């Protein structure tokens, strides 16, 4: 059983993971070596294996956890308070701006295109990320639906909240993938704008004017 790390030890481990994530985003998992990571993080080989006795595979798995958490953290505080259309718009703007700034070095690209494809156990981390992300979007949809009154969205059988959240999440992934391939955010913007427009239309109470 591995010993519990001290506060200093946890900080050192986090620094190594954070540095490794940066190198992987820049160079790709296929070309990165432990020497690259040690140089970036200023750690020795013995120190690296002290925190990651399983070597590169264990470190990559830790990076996968880190990147998954970073994907959601980059969307806060907006992702956690999608209870009004104004907050949905703020979230949309934050998502687009974040991926435009990060480009090829975004954690989502690293997780999907680098770590997730080659690291044993990383697929389960990606699946958990998608579950948490979809649940947050679904909670936001339920919040604005409740705020619209009992007539919003029509009969519950005709409006599947989880399916809408899944579709919105898939649209984001598609938009980000195109951004990573082309450097352009047009498709991500369009996907989010269309997804939110569809939600507004379908969650606007009968007789009310859909918000712009």
CSV table of C-alpha atoms in Angstrom, one decimal:
chain,number,residue,atom,x,y,z
A,1,UNK,CA,0.0,0.0,0.0
A,2,UNK,CA,1.4,3.4,-1.0
A,3,UNK,CA,2.1,5.8,1.8
A,4,UNK,CA,0.0,8.9,2.2
A,5,UNK,CA,1.9,11.9,0.8
A,6,UNK,CA,2.7,14.9,2.9
A,7,UNK,CA,1.5,18.3,1.9
A,8,UNK,CA,4.8,19.0,0.3
A,9,UNK,CA,4.8,15.7,-1.5
A,10,UNK,CA,1.3,16.3,-2.9
A,11,UNK,CA,2.5,19.7,-4.2
A,12,UNK,CA,5.5,18.1,-5.8
A,13,UNK,CA,3.5,15.4,-7.4
A,14,UNK,CA,1.0,17.9,-8.7
A,15,UNK,CA,3.8,20.0,-10.2
A,16,UNK,CA,5.2,17.0,-12.0
A,17,UNK,CA,1.7,16.2,-13.4
A,18,UNK,CA,1.1,19.7,-14.4
A,19,UNK,CA,4.5,20.0,-16.2
A,20,UNK,CA,4.0,16.6,-17.9
A,21,UNK,CA,0.6,17.8,-19.2
A,22,UNK,CA,2.2,20.9,-20.7
A,23,UNK,CA,4.9,18.8,-22.5
A,24,UNK,CA,2.3,16.4,-23.8
A,25,UNK,CA,0.1,19.2,-25.2
A,26,UNK,CA,3.1,20.6,-27.0
A,27,UNK,CA,4.9,17.5,-28.3
A,28,UNK,CA,2.4,14.7,-28.2
A,29,UNK,CA,2.5,11.5,-26.2
A,30,UNK,CA,4.3,9.5,-28.9
A,31,UNK,CA,7.4,11.7,-28.8
A,32,UNK,CA,7.6,12.7,-25.2
A,33,UNK,CA,10.1,10.9,-23.0
A,34,UNK,CA,10.6,10.9,-19.2
A,35,UNK,CA,13.7,12.9,-19.8
A,36,UNK,CA,11.6,15.7,-21.4
A,37,UNK,CA,9.3,15.7,-18.4
A,38,UNK,CA,12.2,15.7,-15.9
A,39,UNK,CA,13.7,18.6,-17.7
A,40,UNK,CA,10.5,20.6,-17.7
A,41,UNK,CA,9.7,19.9,-14.1
A,42,UNK,CA,13.2,20.0,-12.7
A,43,UNK,CA,13.0,16.5,-11.1
A,44,UNK,CA,15.4,13.7,-11.0
A,45,UNK,CA,14.7,10.1,-12.2
A,46,UNK,CA,14.6,8.8,-8.6
A,47,UNK,CA,12.2,11.5,-7.6
A,48,UNK,CA,9.9,10.9,-10.6
A,49,UNK,CA,9.8,7.2,-9.8
A,50,UNK,CA,9.2,7.9,-6.2
A,51,UNK,CA,5.9,9.6,-7.1
A,52,UNK,CA,5.1,7.4,-10.1
A,53,UNK,CA,6.7,3.9,-9.5
A,54,UNK,CA,4.8,2.6,-12.5
A,55,UNK,CA,6.8,4.9,-14.7
A,56,UNK,CA,5.4,6.6,-17.8
A,57,UNK,CA,2.1,4.8,-17.9
A,58,UNK,CA,1.3,5.7,-14.3
A,59,UNK,CA,2.3,9.3,-15.0
A,60,UNK,CA,0.2,9.5,-18.2
A,61,UNK,CA,-2.8,8.2,-16.2
A,62,UNK,CA,-2.3,10.9,-13.7
A,63,UNK,CA,-2.1,13.4,-16.5
A,64,UNK,CA,-5.4,12.1,-17.9
A,65,UNK,CA,-7.1,12.7,-14.5
A,66,UNK,CA,-5.6,16.2,-14.4
A,67,UNK,CA,-6.7,17.1,-17.9
A,68,UNK,CA,-10.2,15.8,-17.3
A,69,UNK,CA,-10.5,18.0,-14.2
A,70,UNK,CA,-9.1,20.9,-16.1
A,71,UNK,CA,-11.7,20.6,-18.9
A,72,UNK,CA,-14.5,21.2,-16.4
A,73,UNK,CA,-12.6,23.7,-14.3
A,74,UNK,CA,-12.0,25.9,-17.4
A,75,UNK,CA,-15.8,26.3,-17.7
A,76,UNK,CA,-16.4,27.4,-14.1
A,77,UNK,CA,-18.1,29.2,-12.5
A,78,UNK,CA,-20.5,29.3,-15.5
A,79,UNK,CA,-21.0,25.5,-15.9
A,80,UNK,CA,-22.2,25.3,-12.3
A,81,UNK,CA,-24.9,27.9,-12.5
A,82,UNK,CA,-26.7,27.5,-15.8
A,83,UNK,CA,-30.0,28.6,-14.3
A,84,UNK,CA,-30.8,31.5,-16.7
A,85,UNK,CA,-30.3,32.2,-20.4
A,86,UNK,CA,-27.9,35.0,-19.5
A,87,UNK,CA,-25.7,32.5,-17.7
A,88,UNK,CA,-25.9,30.0,-20.6
A,89,UNK,CA,-24.7,32.8,-22.9
A,90,UNK,CA,-21.8,33.6,-20.4
A,91,UNK,CA,-20.9,29.9,-20.4
A,92,UNK,CA,-21.0,29.8,-24.2
A,93,UNK,CA,-18.7,32.8,-24.5
A,94,UNK,CA,-16.3,31.4,-21.9
A,95,UNK,CA,-16.1,28.1,-23.7
A,96,UNK,CA,-15.4,29.6,-27.1
A,97,UNK,CA,-12.9,32.1,-25.7
A,98,UNK,CA,-11.1,29.4,-23.8
A,99,UNK,CA,-10.6,27.1,-26.7
A,100,UNK,CA,-9.7,30.0,-29.0
A,101,UNK,CA,-6.9,31.0,-26.6
A,102,UNK,CA,-5.6,27.5,-26.0
A,103,UNK,CA,-5.9,26.1,-29.5
A,104,UNK,CA,-3.7,23.1,-29.9
A,105,UNK,CA,-2.7,23.1,-26.3
A,106,UNK,CA,-6.2,22.7,-24.9
A,107,UNK,CA,-6.7,20.0,-22.3
A,108,UNK,CA,-9.6,18.5,-24.2
A,109,UNK,CA,-7.4,17.9,-27.3
A,110,UNK,CA,-4.6,16.4,-25.2
A,111,UNK,CA,-7.0,14.1,-23.4
A,112,UNK,CA,-8.8,12.9,-26.6
A,113,UNK,CA,-6.1,12.9,-29.1
A,114,UNK,CA,-3.0,12.1,-27.0
A,115,UNK,CA,-3.4,10.5,-23.6
A,116,UNK,CA,-6.8,8.9,-24.0
A,117,UNK,CA,-5.9,6.8,-27.1
A,118,UNK,CA,-2.6,5.4,-25.8
A,119,UNK,CA,-2.8,5.1,-22.0
A,120,UNK,CA,-4.4,2.0,-20.4
A,121,UNK,CA,-7.3,3.1,-18.1
A,122,UNK,CA,-7.6,6.6,-19.7
A,123,UNK,CA,-10.7,5.7,-21.6
A,124,UNK,CA,-12.6,5.2,-18.3
A,125,UNK,CA,-11.4,8.7,-17.2
A,126,UNK,CA,-12.7,10.2,-20.5
A,127,UNK,CA,-16.0,8.4,-20.0
A,128,UNK,CA,-16.3,9.8,-16.5
A,129,UNK,CA,-15.5,13.3,-17.7
A,130,UNK,CA,-18.3,13.0,-20.3
A,131,UNK,CA,-20.7,11.8,-17.7
A,132,UNK,CA,-19.9,14.7,-15.3
A,133,UNK,CA,-20.0,17.2,-18.1
A,134,UNK,CA,-23.4,16.0,-19.5
A,135,UNK,CA,-24.9,15.9,-16.0
A,136,UNK,CA,-23.9,19.6,-15.5
A,137,UNK,CA,-25.5,20.5,-18.8
A,138,UNK,CA,-28.6,18.5,-17.9
A,139,UNK,CA,-28.9,20.2,-14.6
A,140,UNK,CA,-28.7,23.6,-16.3
A,141,UNK,CA,-31.4,22.6,-18.8
A,142,UNK,CA,-33.7,21.5,-15.9
A,143,UNK,CA,-33.0,24.8,-14.1
A,144,UNK,CA,-34.1,27.0,-16.9
A,145,UNK,CA,-37.0,24.7,-17.7
A,146,UNK,CA,-38.2,25.0,-14.1
A,147,UNK,CA,-37.8,28.8,-14.2
A,148,UNK,CA,-40.0,28.9,-17.3
A,149,UNK,CA,-43.0,27.5,-15.5
A,150,UNK,CA,-45.0,24.3,-15.8
A,151,UNK,CA,-45.8,24.9,-19.5
A,152,UNK,CA,-42.1,25.2,-20.6
A,153,UNK,CA,-40.9,22.6,-22.9
A,154,UNK,CA,-44.3,20.9,-23.4
A,155,UNK,CA,-45.1,17.4,-21.9
A,156,UNK,CA,-42.1,15.8,-20.3
A,157,UNK,CA,-42.4,12.7,-22.5
A,158,UNK,CA,-41.7,14.9,-25.5
A,159,UNK,CA,-38.6,16.6,-24.1
A,160,UNK,CA,-35.7,14.4,-23.1
A,161,UNK,CA,-33.3,16.5,-21.0
A,162,UNK,CA,-30.5,14.0,-20.9
A,163,UNK,CA,-30.7,13.5,-24.7
A,164,UNK,CA,-30.6,17.3,-25.2
A,165,UNK,CA,-27.6,17.6,-22.9
A,166,UNK,CA,-25.8,14.7,-24.8
A,167,UNK,CA,-26.5,16.3,-28.1
A,168,UNK,CA,-25.1,19.7,-26.9
A,169,UNK,CA,-22.0,17.9,-25.6
A,170,UNK,CA,-21.5,16.1,-28.9
A,171,UNK,CA,-21.9,19.4,-30.7
A,172,UNK,CA,-19.1,20.9,-28.6
A,173,UNK,CA,-16.8,18.0,-29.2
A,174,UNK,CA,-17.3,18.3,-32.9
A,175,UNK,CA,-16.7,22.0,-32.9
A,176,UNK,CA,-13.5,21.7,-30.8
A,177,UNK,CA,-12.3,18.9,-33.1
A,178,UNK,CA,-12.7,21.1,-36.1
A,179,UNK,CA,-11.0,24.0,-34.3
A,180,UNK,CA,-8.0,21.8,-33.5
A,181,UNK,CA,-7.8,20.7,-37.1
A,182,UNK,CA,-8.3,24.1,-38.8
A,183,UNK,CA,-7.5,26.7,-36.1
A,184,UNK,CA,-11.0,28.2,-36.7
A,185,UNK,CA,-13.7,28.5,-34.1
A,186,UNK,CA,-16.6,29.1,-36.5
A,187,UNK,CA,-18.0,25.6,-36.2
A,188,UNK,CA,-17.8,25.6,-32.4
A,189,UNK,CA,-19.6,29.0,-32.3
A,190,UNK,CA,-22.3,27.7,-34.7
A,191,UNK,CA,-22.8,24.5,-32.8
A,192,UNK,CA,-23.2,26.3,-29.5
A,193,UNK,CA,-25.4,29.0,-30.9
A,194,UNK,CA,-27.7,26.5,-32.6
A,195,UNK,CA,-27.9,24.3,-29.5
A,196,UNK,CA,-28.8,27.2,-27.3
A,197,UNK,CA,-31.3,28.5,-29.9
A,198,UNK,CA,-33.1,25.1,-30.0
A,199,UNK,CA,-33.2,25.0,-26.2
A,200,UNK,CA,-34.7,28.5,-26.0
A,201,UNK,CA,-37.3,27.7,-28.5
A,202,UNK,CA,-38.4,24.4,-26.9
A,203,UNK,CA,-38.3,25.7,-23.3
A,204,UNK,CA,-40.2,28.9,-23.9
A,205,UNK,CA,-43.7,28.7,-22.3
A,206,UNK,CA,-46.6,28.6,-24.8
A,207,UNK,CA,-47.6,32.1,-25.8
A,208,UNK,CA,-44.4,33.7,-24.6
A,209,UNK,CA,-41.7,35.3,-26.8
A,210,UNK,CA,-38.5,33.3,-27.0
A,211,UNK,CA,-35.6,35.3,-25.5
A,212,UNK,CA,-32.9,36.4,-27.9
